[in-house]
Amino acid sequence: MPSKTENIATGPAADAATGSADPYADGSVGEAINAATRSVHTQLNKLIVMRLRLALPPQADDASNYVQGLLHIAPIYQAFESLWKDILDAEPVDKPRESADDKSDESEDSDEEQRPTACSRIHLLLFHLRLEKMARFGALRQDLAALTGWSDDVLMEQLDEIVSESPGLLQFVKHIRKSVAERPHVLLAYAWVLYMAIFSGGRFMRRSLERVDPTSAFWTPLAAPSSSSASEPEQPETKTETAQQQQQQGGPNMAVALLGPWLADRVGLGDKAPTSKAQQQTKQATTGGPQHLHQQINRQQRRPQTQDGEEDQPPLHPLAFFRFDTPTDGEDLKRTFKARLAESTSEGSAGNLLSTKERGDVVAEARLVFDAMIRAVGELDEVCGTAEEEEGAAVRALSLRSRDSVVVEKEKRRRLAAMIAATPAGREALAKGGRAGKTTTGGNGTGVEEAKKKGEGGGNGNSNNNNKGAMRFS
């Protein structure tokens, strides 16, 4: 009787034999994920919407913050999509899988990658759910190439460097590899969370980005030289050149000012000399002039051209990540994916391929994905400096709320005075206050206070009752 290993016999049939109850028996595992992650999903959406505003005009003059976001999510898509492909490329392995306890002597930080495999049942499930046109890493590479001007080799090297230099992202990518290797069915969590997000919040992001004129400087590749510097012959640097002269010539200091030191160094335009092979290639790629750059952007964005080399369509935004190459722009893919997931993971379906334990694993992994994405936003704040900008926006919102509270208080006072004036004692006190107001400022306020005292200490029973009701109302 196995104790530390998972046998292929586990699954829906085993659940029926043991009488295990599925807490999400009414729907697919996707619906279970939605129910379990609703609050954290809302939290992540708010964080992204706030930072998207900071990454677009008029708050941003270029796409550097947006590029930073793509650079940090691309390795996540790369990790789970490549693992999914590796599992399907390998033969199913119907044998007991080693548990974490059996491998306790191995270091968790080992760089040695374990090739993922799956049993026949999970292999069939993953094969059934994988839709080639749903994959997003290729689209992310296309967008990043258009927005940075990097070649594919340079881009891949930069992605590797970003992962190694971002502790939170590195930890998450390692977790994805380890988790999928041990429990390949958790790929469903990544597919549901990261693909379905493109059809909900992703649609909003796409519309926001498409409002920016595709011909504006915002979309100019970050590694592109300015038109003035590209047309002039390169001059040798002198030690007497001032920072002001560098800025006027579009030199390194201007790049740092526009892109920030971190990204300016990455594209080879910062104060640091390009030491890595990727940075050297990037700097070489920017010396071809505007015509070379224009051809490069057209090629990366796959714009149709006539035989004369002229575009026969308006230029497209570099937003392949949000677009799908289908007749309905991916809506057909979404329907197919959700239908297949329902028939393959719903308890009432004859085609259910997940056990109760495996469904629980998928839901738990989905929660972890949301938590990791929230941490990634915090890591991006440190790189882009958006935390301070968000704090400033929060202070402005607090100021507005404070101003609103003053208006509310004034309205309360006005209503109270009106109600007091409706009583005989109140009218008498207000009249005295009005006469006093001829010689003092704030006469109306004095009348209100006297009216309140009259209501508390004197007057007929009706006035007392009216005043008590007025106080409760206020």
CSV table of C-alpha atoms in Angstrom, one decimal:
chain,number,residue,atom,x,y,z
A,1,MET,CA,0.0,0.0,0.0
A,2,PRO,CA,1.7,3.2,-1.2
A,3,SER,CA,2.1,5.9,1.4
A,4,LYS,CA,4.5,8.5,-0.1
A,5,THR,CA,3.8,8.0,-3.8
A,6,GLU,CA,1.0,8.9,-6.1
A,7,ASN,CA,-0.4,6.0,-8.2
A,8,ILE,CA,-2.2,6.3,-11.5
A,9,ALA,CA,-5.1,4.6,-9.8
A,10,THR,CA,-5.9,7.9,-8.1
A,11,GLY,CA,-8.5,9.9,-9.9
A,12,PRO,CA,-12.3,10.2,-10.3
A,13,ALA,CA,-12.6,6.4,-10.0
A,14,ALA,CA,-10.7,6.3,-6.8
A,15,ASP,CA,-12.9,9.2,-5.4
A,16,ALA,CA,-16.0,7.2,-6.1
A,17,ALA,CA,-14.5,4.2,-4.3
A,18,THR,CA,-13.5,6.1,-1.2
A,19,GLY,CA,-16.6,8.4,-1.1
A,20,SER,CA,-14.5,11.6,-1.3
A,21,ALA,CA,-16.7,14.7,-1.7
A,22,ASP,CA,-15.7,17.5,-4.1
A,23,PRO,CA,-16.5,21.0,-2.7
A,24,TYR,CA,-16.6,22.3,-6.3
A,25,ALA,CA,-18.9,19.6,-7.8
A,26,ASP,CA,-21.3,22.1,-9.4
A,27,GLY,CA,-18.9,23.3,-12.0
A,28,SER,CA,-15.5,23.1,-13.7
A,29,VAL,CA,-12.2,23.8,-12.0
A,30,GLY,CA,-12.2,27.2,-13.6
A,31,GLU,CA,-15.4,28.2,-11.7
A,32,ALA,CA,-13.8,26.8,-8.6
A,33,ILE,CA,-10.8,29.0,-9.1
A,34,ASN,CA,-13.0,32.1,-9.6
A,35,ALA,CA,-14.9,31.4,-6.4
A,36,ALA,CA,-11.7,30.9,-4.4
A,37,THR,CA,-9.7,33.9,-5.7
A,38,ARG,CA,-12.4,36.6,-6.0
A,39,SER,CA,-11.0,38.9,-3.4
A,40,VAL,CA,-7.3,38.7,-4.4
A,41,HIS,CA,-8.4,39.0,-8.0
A,42,THR,CA,-10.0,42.3,-7.3
A,43,GLN,CA,-6.9,43.5,-5.4
A,44,LEU,CA,-4.6,42.6,-8.3
A,45,ASN,CA,-7.0,44.4,-10.8
A,46,LYS,CA,-6.9,47.6,-8.8
A,47,LEU,CA,-3.1,47.5,-8.6
A,48,ILE,CA,-2.7,47.0,-12.4
A,49,VAL,CA,-5.3,49.7,-13.3
A,50,MET,CA,-3.5,52.3,-11.2
A,51,ARG,CA,-0.1,51.5,-12.7
A,52,LEU,CA,-1.5,51.4,-16.2
A,53,ARG,CA,-2.6,55.0,-15.8
A,54,LEU,CA,1.0,56.0,-14.8
A,55,ALA,CA,2.4,54.2,-17.8
A,56,LEU,CA,0.4,56.1,-20.4
A,57,PRO,CA,0.3,59.7,-21.7
A,58,PRO,CA,0.1,62.3,-20.3
A,59,GLN,CA,1.7,60.8,-17.2
A,60,ALA,CA,4.3,59.0,-19.4
A,61,ASP,CA,6.2,60.3,-22.5
A,62,ASP,CA,7.4,56.9,-23.6
A,63,ALA,CA,6.6,53.2,-23.2
A,64,SER,CA,9.4,52.4,-20.7
A,65,ASN,CA,7.1,51.6,-17.8
A,66,TYR,CA,4.9,49.5,-20.0
A,67,VAL,CA,8.0,47.7,-21.4
A,68,GLN,CA,9.1,47.0,-17.8
A,69,GLY,CA,5.8,45.3,-17.1
A,70,LEU,CA,6.1,43.1,-20.2
A,71,LEU,CA,9.7,42.2,-19.4
A,72,HIS,CA,8.6,40.9,-16.0
A,73,ILE,CA,5.6,38.9,-17.1
A,74,ALA,CA,7.2,37.4,-20.2
A,75,PRO,CA,9.3,34.9,-18.2
A,76,ILE,CA,6.2,33.7,-16.4
A,77,TYR,CA,4.4,32.8,-19.7
A,78,GLN,CA,7.6,31.4,-21.0
A,79,ALA,CA,8.0,29.1,-18.0
A,80,PHE,CA,4.6,27.5,-17.9
A,81,GLU,CA,4.1,27.3,-21.7
A,82,SER,CA,7.5,25.7,-22.3
A,83,LEU,CA,6.8,23.2,-19.5
A,84,TRP,CA,3.4,22.4,-21.0
A,85,LYS,CA,5.0,21.7,-24.4
A,86,ASP,CA,7.8,19.6,-22.8
A,87,ILE,CA,5.2,17.3,-21.1
A,88,LEU,CA,3.3,16.8,-24.3
A,89,ASP,CA,6.5,16.1,-26.3
A,90,ALA,CA,7.4,13.4,-23.8
A,91,GLU,CA,5.8,10.0,-23.5
A,92,PRO,CA,3.3,9.5,-20.6
A,93,VAL,CA,4.9,7.9,-17.6
A,94,ASP,CA,2.4,5.6,-15.7
A,95,LYS,CA,4.4,4.8,-12.7
A,96,PRO,CA,4.5,6.1,-9.1
A,97,ARG,CA,5.8,9.6,-8.9
A,98,GLU,CA,8.4,10.5,-6.3
A,99,SER,CA,7.1,12.7,-3.5
A,100,ALA,CA,8.8,15.6,-1.9
A,101,ASP,CA,9.8,13.4,1.1
A,102,ASP,CA,11.5,10.9,-1.2
A,103,LYS,CA,13.7,13.8,-2.6
A,104,SER,CA,14.4,15.6,0.7
A,105,ASP,CA,18.1,15.0,0.2
A,106,GLU,CA,18.1,17.2,-2.9
A,107,SER,CA,18.7,21.0,-2.5
A,108,GLU,CA,15.6,23.1,-3.3
A,109,ASP,CA,17.9,25.7,-4.8
A,110,SER,CA,19.4,23.2,-7.2
A,111,ASP,CA,19.8,24.7,-10.7
A,112,GLU,CA,19.4,21.2,-12.3
A,113,GLU,CA,16.1,21.1,-14.1
A,114,GLN,CA,13.9,18.1,-13.8
A,115,ARG,CA,12.2,17.2,-17.1
A,116,PRO,CA,8.5,17.2,-16.5
A,117,THR,CA,6.3,14.2,-17.3
A,118,ALA,CA,2.7,13.2,-16.7
A,119,CYS,CA,0.6,10.0,-16.4
A,120,SER,CA,-1.6,9.0,-19.3
A,121,ARG,CA,-4.7,10.6,-17.8
A,122,ILE,CA,-3.1,14.1,-17.1
A,123,HIS,CA,-1.2,13.8,-20.4
A,124,LEU,CA,-4.6,13.4,-22.2
A,125,LEU,CA,-6.1,16.3,-20.3
A,126,LEU,CA,-3.2,18.7,-21.1
A,127,PHE,CA,-3.3,17.6,-24.7
A,128,HIS,CA,-7.0,18.2,-24.9
A,129,LEU,CA,-6.8,21.7,-23.4
A,130,ARG,CA,-3.7,23.1,-25.2
A,131,LEU,CA,-4.6,25.4,-28.0
A,132,GLU,CA,-1.7,26.5,-30.1
A,133,LYS,CA,-3.0,30.0,-30.9
A,134,MET,CA,-3.7,30.7,-27.2
A,135,ALA,CA,0.0,30.7,-26.3
A,136,ARG,CA,1.3,34.2,-25.5
A,137,PHE,CA,5.1,34.1,-25.1
A,138,GLY,CA,5.7,34.4,-28.9
A,139,ALA,CA,3.4,37.5,-29.0
A,140,LEU,CA,5.2,39.0,-26.0
A,141,ARG,CA,8.5,38.6,-27.8
A,142,GLN,CA,7.1,40.3,-30.8
A,143,ASP,CA,5.9,43.3,-28.8
A,144,LEU,CA,9.1,43.6,-26.9
A,145,ALA,CA,11.2,43.5,-30.0
A,146,ALA,CA,9.1,46.3,-31.5
A,147,LEU,CA,9.2,48.4,-28.3
A,148,THR,CA,12.9,48.0,-27.6
A,149,GLY,CA,14.5,47.5,-31.0
A,150,TRP,CA,16.4,44.4,-29.7
A,151,SER,CA,17.0,41.4,-31.8
A,152,ASP,CA,15.6,38.0,-30.7
A,153,ASP,CA,18.9,36.8,-29.3
A,154,VAL,CA,19.4,40.1,-27.4
A,155,LEU,CA,15.9,39.9,-26.1
A,156,MET,CA,16.2,36.4,-24.7
A,157,GLU,CA,19.5,37.3,-23.0
A,158,GLN,CA,17.9,40.3,-21.5
A,159,LEU,CA,15.0,38.2,-20.2
A,160,ASP,CA,17.4,35.8,-18.5
A,161,GLU,CA,19.2,38.7,-16.9
A,162,ILE,CA,16.0,40.2,-15.6
A,163,VAL,CA,15.0,37.0,-14.0
A,164,SER,CA,18.3,36.6,-12.3
A,165,GLU,CA,18.3,40.2,-11.1
A,166,SER,CA,14.7,40.1,-9.7
A,167,PRO,CA,14.5,38.0,-6.5
A,168,GLY,CA,10.7,37.7,-6.5
A,169,LEU,CA,10.4,36.8,-10.2
A,170,LEU,CA,13.3,34.3,-9.9
A,171,GLN,CA,11.6,32.6,-7.0
A,172,PHE,CA,8.3,32.4,-8.8
A,173,VAL,CA,9.8,30.9,-12.0
A,174,LYS,CA,11.7,28.3,-9.9
A,175,HIS,CA,8.4,27.5,-8.2
A,176,ILE,CA,6.6,27.0,-11.5
A,177,ARG,CA,9.2,24.5,-12.7
A,178,LYS,CA,9.2,22.6,-9.4
A,179,SER,CA,5.5,22.6,-9.0
A,180,VAL,CA,4.7,21.4,-12.5
A,181,ALA,CA,7.4,18.8,-12.4
A,182,GLU,CA,5.8,17.3,-9.2
A,183,ARG,CA,2.1,17.9,-10.1
A,184,PRO,CA,1.7,18.6,-13.8
A,185,HIS,CA,-2.1,19.1,-13.5
A,186,VAL,CA,-1.4,22.5,-11.8
A,187,LEU,CA,-0.7,23.8,-15.3
A,188,LEU,CA,-4.5,24.3,-15.4
A,189,ALA,CA,-4.2,27.0,-12.8
A,190,TYR,CA,-1.7,28.9,-14.9
A,191,ALA,CA,-3.7,28.5,-18.1
A,192,TRP,CA,-7.0,29.6,-16.5
A,193,VAL,CA,-5.6,32.6,-14.6
A,194,LEU,CA,-3.1,33.9,-17.2
A,195,TYR,CA,-5.1,33.3,-20.3
A,196,MET,CA,-8.6,34.3,-19.1
A,197,ALA,CA,-7.1,37.5,-17.7
A,198,ILE,CA,-6.4,38.6,-21.3
A,199,PHE,CA,-10.1,38.4,-22.2
A,200,SER,CA,-11.2,40.4,-19.2
A,201,GLY,CA,-8.8,43.0,-17.8
A,202,GLY,CA,-6.6,42.5,-20.8
A,203,ARG,CA,-9.3,43.9,-23.1
A,204,PHE,CA,-9.5,47.1,-21.0
A,205,MET,CA,-5.7,47.4,-21.1
A,206,ARG,CA,-5.7,47.0,-24.9
A,207,ARG,CA,-8.3,49.7,-25.4
A,208,SER,CA,-6.4,52.1,-23.1
A,209,LEU,CA,-3.2,51.5,-25.1
A,210,GLU,CA,-4.8,51.8,-28.4
A,211,ARG,CA,-6.0,55.3,-27.6
A,212,VAL,CA,-2.3,56.4,-27.9
A,213,ASP,CA,-1.6,57.4,-31.5
A,214,PRO,CA,0.4,54.6,-33.1
A,215,THR,CA,2.6,57.2,-34.9
A,216,SER,CA,3.5,59.1,-31.7
A,217,ALA,CA,6.9,59.1,-30.1
A,218,PHE,CA,5.4,57.0,-27.2
A,219,TRP,CA,5.8,53.9,-29.4
A,220,THR,CA,9.3,54.7,-30.7
A,221,PRO,CA,11.7,51.8,-29.8
A,222,LEU,CA,13.6,52.6,-26.6
A,223,ALA,CA,16.9,51.8,-28.2
A,224,ALA,CA,16.3,54.1,-31.2
A,225,PRO,CA,18.6,57.1,-31.7
A,226,SER,CA,17.0,60.5,-32.0
A,227,SER,CA,16.5,61.9,-35.5
A,228,SER,CA,19.1,64.6,-35.0
A,229,SER,CA,21.8,62.3,-33.6
A,230,ALA,CA,21.2,59.7,-36.3
A,231,SER,CA,21.6,62.2,-39.1
A,232,GLU,CA,24.8,63.8,-37.8
A,233,PRO,CA,28.3,62.1,-38.0
A,234,GLU,CA,29.4,60.6,-34.7
A,235,GLN,CA,31.8,62.9,-32.9
A,236,PRO,CA,34.5,61.7,-30.5
A,237,GLU,CA,33.7,62.4,-26.8
A,238,THR,CA,35.7,65.1,-25.1
A,239,LYS,CA,36.3,65.5,-21.3
A,240,THR,CA,35.1,69.1,-21.5
A,241,GLU,CA,31.6,68.2,-22.8
A,242,THR,CA,29.0,69.4,-20.3
A,243,ALA,CA,25.9,67.6,-19.2
A,244,GLN,CA,23.8,70.3,-20.8
A,245,GLN,CA,25.5,69.7,-24.2
A,246,GLN,CA,24.8,66.0,-23.8
A,247,GLN,CA,21.1,66.6,-23.2
A,248,GLN,CA,20.9,69.0,-26.2
A,249,GLN,CA,22.4,66.3,-28.4
A,250,GLY,CA,20.2,63.5,-27.1
A,251,GLY,CA,23.1,61.9,-25.3
A,252,PRO,CA,23.3,59.4,-22.5
A,253,ASN,CA,22.1,61.8,-19.8
A,254,MET,CA,18.9,62.5,-21.8
A,255,ALA,CA,18.3,58.8,-22.2
A,256,VAL,CA,18.7,58.3,-18.4
A,257,ALA,CA,16.3,61.2,-17.8
A,258,LEU,CA,13.6,59.8,-20.1
A,259,LEU,CA,14.0,56.0,-19.5
A,260,GLY,CA,15.4,55.9,-16.0
A,261,PRO,CA,18.9,54.6,-15.3
A,262,TRP,CA,18.0,50.9,-15.1
A,263,LEU,CA,16.3,50.7,-18.5
A,264,ALA,CA,18.6,53.2,-20.1
A,265,ASP,CA,21.6,51.0,-19.2
A,266,ARG,CA,19.8,47.9,-20.5
A,267,VAL,CA,19.2,49.4,-24.0
A,268,GLY,CA,22.8,50.6,-24.1
A,269,LEU,CA,22.1,54.4,-23.7
A,270,GLY,CA,22.8,54.9,-20.0
A,271,ASP,CA,25.9,56.1,-18.3
A,272,LYS,CA,27.3,52.6,-18.0
A,273,ALA,CA,29.3,51.3,-21.0
A,274,PRO,CA,27.6,48.3,-22.6
A,275,THR,CA,29.6,45.4,-21.1
A,276,SER,CA,27.4,42.4,-21.9
A,277,LYS,CA,27.1,40.9,-25.4
A,278,ALA,CA,23.4,41.8,-25.4
A,279,GLN,CA,24.1,45.5,-24.7
A,280,GLN,CA,26.8,45.7,-27.3
A,281,GLN,CA,24.5,44.2,-29.9
A,282,THR,CA,21.8,46.6,-28.9
A,283,LYS,CA,24.1,49.7,-29.3
A,284,GLN,CA,25.2,48.4,-32.7
A,285,ALA,CA,21.6,47.9,-33.8
A,286,THR,CA,20.8,51.6,-33.2
A,287,THR,CA,23.3,53.0,-35.7
A,288,GLY,CA,21.5,52.2,-38.9
A,289,GLY,CA,19.5,55.5,-39.0
A,290,PRO,CA,15.8,56.2,-39.2
A,291,GLN,CA,15.2,54.3,-42.4
A,292,HIS,CA,16.7,51.1,-41.1
A,293,LEU,CA,14.7,51.5,-37.9
A,294,HIS,CA,11.5,52.0,-39.7
A,295,GLN,CA,12.0,48.8,-41.7
A,296,GLN,CA,12.9,47.0,-38.5
A,297,ILE,CA,9.6,48.1,-36.8
A,298,ASN,CA,7.5,47.1,-39.8
A,299,ARG,CA,9.1,43.7,-39.9
A,300,GLN,CA,8.6,43.2,-36.1
A,301,GLN,CA,5.0,44.3,-36.2
A,302,ARG,CA,4.3,42.3,-39.5
A,303,ARG,CA,2.7,45.2,-41.2
A,304,PRO,CA,1.5,44.3,-44.8
A,305,GLN,CA,3.3,46.2,-47.5
A,306,THR,CA,2.8,46.7,-51.2
A,307,GLN,CA,5.3,45.7,-53.8
A,308,ASP,CA,6.7,49.2,-53.7
A,309,GLY,CA,7.5,48.8,-50.1
A,310,GLU,CA,4.7,51.1,-48.9
A,311,GLU,CA,2.3,50.2,-46.2
A,312,ASP,CA,-1.3,49.5,-47.5
A,313,GLN,CA,-2.7,49.6,-44.0
A,314,PRO,CA,-2.4,52.1,-41.1
A,315,PRO,CA,0.4,51.3,-38.7
A,316,LEU,CA,-0.6,48.9,-35.9
A,317,HIS,CA,0.1,49.3,-32.2
A,318,PRO,CA,2.7,46.7,-31.0
A,319,LEU,CA,0.0,44.9,-29.0
A,320,ALA,CA,0.3,41.3,-30.3
A,321,PHE,CA,0.0,40.1,-26.7
A,322,PHE,CA,-3.6,41.2,-26.6
A,323,ARG,CA,-4.5,40.1,-30.1
A,324,PHE,CA,-5.3,36.6,-31.3
A,325,ASP,CA,-5.0,35.3,-34.9
A,326,THR,CA,-8.6,34.1,-35.2
A,327,PRO,CA,-11.7,35.3,-37.0
A,328,THR,CA,-13.2,36.6,-33.7
A,329,ASP,CA,-9.9,37.9,-32.1
A,330,GLY,CA,-9.7,35.0,-29.7
A,331,GLU,CA,-13.3,34.8,-28.5
A,332,ASP,CA,-13.6,31.5,-30.3
A,333,LEU,CA,-10.5,30.3,-28.5
A,334,LYS,CA,-11.9,31.3,-25.1
A,335,ARG,CA,-15.2,29.5,-25.8
A,336,THR,CA,-13.4,26.3,-26.9
A,337,PHE,CA,-11.0,26.4,-23.9
A,338,LYS,CA,-13.8,26.9,-21.4
A,339,ALA,CA,-16.0,24.2,-22.9
A,340,ARG,CA,-13.1,21.7,-23.0
A,341,LEU,CA,-12.2,22.5,-19.4
A,342,ALA,CA,-15.8,22.0,-18.3
A,343,GLU,CA,-16.2,18.7,-19.9
A,344,SER,CA,-12.8,17.5,-18.7
A,345,THR,CA,-12.9,18.7,-15.1
A,346,SER,CA,-16.6,19.0,-14.0
A,347,GLU,CA,-17.6,16.3,-11.5
A,348,GLY,CA,-20.9,15.6,-13.3
A,349,SER,CA,-19.2,15.1,-16.6
A,350,ALA,CA,-18.5,11.6,-18.0
A,351,GLY,CA,-15.2,13.0,-19.3
A,352,ASN,CA,-13.9,14.2,-15.9
A,353,LEU,CA,-10.1,13.5,-15.7
A,354,LEU,CA,-9.3,15.2,-12.3
A,355,SER,CA,-9.5,13.7,-8.9
A,356,THR,CA,-10.8,15.7,-5.9
A,357,LYS,CA,-7.2,16.1,-4.6
A,358,GLU,CA,-6.0,17.2,-8.0
A,359,ARG,CA,-8.8,19.8,-8.2
A,360,GLY,CA,-7.8,21.1,-4.8
A,361,ASP,CA,-4.1,21.3,-6.0
A,362,VAL,CA,-5.2,23.4,-9.0
A,363,VAL,CA,-7.3,25.8,-6.9
A,364,ALA,CA,-4.5,26.3,-4.4
A,365,GLU,CA,-2.0,26.9,-7.1
A,366,ALA,CA,-4.3,29.6,-8.6
A,367,ARG,CA,-4.3,31.4,-5.3
A,368,LEU,CA,-0.5,31.3,-5.3
A,369,VAL,CA,-0.4,32.7,-8.9
A,370,PHE,CA,-2.4,35.7,-7.8
A,371,ASP,CA,-0.2,36.3,-4.7
A,372,ALA,CA,2.9,36.0,-6.9
A,373,MET,CA,1.6,38.5,-9.4
A,374,ILE,CA,0.8,41.0,-6.6
A,375,ARG,CA,4.4,40.6,-5.3
A,376,ALA,CA,5.6,41.2,-8.9
A,377,VAL,CA,3.8,44.5,-9.0
A,378,GLY,CA,5.6,45.5,-5.9
A,379,GLU,CA,8.9,44.5,-7.4
A,380,LEU,CA,8.1,46.6,-10.5
A,381,ASP,CA,7.3,49.6,-8.3
A,382,GLU,CA,10.9,49.5,-7.1
A,383,VAL,CA,12.3,49.4,-10.6
A,384,CYS,CA,9.9,52.0,-12.1
A,385,GLY,CA,9.5,54.2,-9.1
A,386,THR,CA,5.7,54.0,-9.4
A,387,ALA,CA,5.2,53.4,-5.7
A,388,GLU,CA,5.9,57.1,-5.0
A,389,GLU,CA,3.6,58.2,-7.8
A,390,GLU,CA,0.8,56.0,-6.5
A,391,GLU,CA,1.3,57.4,-3.0
A,392,GLY,CA,1.0,60.9,-4.4
A,393,ALA,CA,-2.2,60.0,-6.1
A,394,ALA,CA,-3.5,58.5,-2.8
A,395,VAL,CA,-2.6,61.8,-1.0
A,396,ARG,CA,-4.6,63.8,-3.6
A,397,ALA,CA,-7.5,61.5,-3.2
A,398,LEU,CA,-7.3,61.9,0.6
A,399,SER,CA,-7.3,65.7,0.1
A,400,LEU,CA,-10.4,65.5,-2.0
A,401,ARG,CA,-12.1,63.3,0.7
A,402,SER,CA,-11.2,65.9,3.3
A,403,ARG,CA,-12.6,68.7,1.3
A,404,ASP,CA,-15.8,66.7,0.8
A,405,SER,CA,-16.1,66.2,4.5
A,406,VAL,CA,-16.1,69.9,5.1
A,407,VAL,CA,-18.9,70.3,2.6
A,408,VAL,CA,-20.9,67.6,4.3
A,409,GLU,CA,-20.4,69.3,7.7
A,410,LYS,CA,-21.6,72.7,6.4
A,411,GLU,CA,-24.7,71.0,4.9
A,412,LYS,CA,-25.4,69.4,8.3
A,413,ARG,CA,-25.2,72.8,10.0
A,414,ARG,CA,-27.5,74.4,7.4
A,415,ARG,CA,-30.1,71.7,7.8
A,416,LEU,CA,-29.9,71.9,11.6
A,417,ALA,CA,-30.4,75.7,11.5
A,418,ALA,CA,-33.4,75.3,9.3
A,419,MET,CA,-35.0,72.7,11.6
A,420,ILE,CA,-34.4,74.9,14.7
A,421,ALA,CA,-35.9,77.9,12.9
A,422,ALA,CA,-39.1,76.0,12.5
A,423,THR,CA,-39.8,76.3,16.2
A,424,PRO,CA,-41.1,79.5,18.0
A,425,ALA,CA,-38.2,79.5,20.5
A,426,GLY,CA,-35.7,78.9,17.6
A,427,ARG,CA,-37.1,81.8,15.6
A,428,GLU,CA,-36.8,84.1,18.6
A,429,ALA,CA,-33.1,83.1,19.2
A,430,LEU,CA,-32.3,83.4,15.5
A,431,ALA,CA,-33.8,86.9,15.5
A,432,LYS,CA,-31.6,87.9,18.4
A,433,GLY,CA,-28.6,86.4,16.6
A,434,GLY,CA,-29.4,88.4,13.5
A,435,ARG,CA,-29.5,91.7,15.4
A,436,ALA,CA,-26.2,90.8,17.1
A,437,GLY,CA,-24.7,90.0,13.7
A,438,LYS,CA,-25.0,93.6,12.7
A,439,THR,CA,-22.1,94.5,15.0
A,440,THR,CA,-20.2,91.2,15.2
A,441,THR,CA,-19.1,88.7,12.6
A,442,GLY,CA,-20.7,85.2,12.7
A,443,GLY,CA,-24.1,86.5,13.9
A,444,ASN,CA,-25.9,83.6,12.4
A,445,GLY,CA,-23.8,81.1,14.2
A,446,THR,CA,-24.6,82.9,17.5
A,447,GLY,CA,-28.3,82.6,16.8
A,448,VAL,CA,-28.0,78.9,16.0
A,449,GLU,CA,-26.2,78.3,19.4
A,450,GLU,CA,-28.9,80.3,21.3
A,451,ALA,CA,-31.6,78.5,19.5
A,452,LYS,CA,-30.1,75.1,20.5
A,453,LYS,CA,-30.0,76.3,24.1
A,454,LYS,CA,-33.6,77.4,23.9
A,455,GLY,CA,-34.6,74.1,22.6
A,456,GLU,CA,-32.7,72.2,25.3
A,457,GLY,CA,-33.9,74.4,28.3
A,458,GLY,CA,-37.2,76.0,27.5
A,459,GLY,CA,-40.1,76.4,25.2
A,460,ASN,CA,-43.3,74.4,25.0
A,461,GLY,CA,-43.4,70.6,24.7
A,462,ASN,CA,-43.8,70.6,21.0
A,463,SER,CA,-40.6,72.6,20.5
A,464,ASN,CA,-38.7,70.2,22.8
A,465,ASN,CA,-39.9,67.3,20.8
A,466,ASN,CA,-39.0,68.9,17.5
A,467,ASN,CA,-35.5,69.7,18.8
A,468,LYS,CA,-34.9,66.2,20.0
A,469,GLY,CA,-36.0,64.9,16.6
A,470,ALA,CA,-33.7,67.3,14.9
A,471,MET,CA,-30.7,66.2,17.0
A,472,ARG,CA,-31.4,62.6,16.2
A,473,PHE,CA,-31.6,63.4,12.5
A,474,SER,CA,-28.3,65.3,12.4
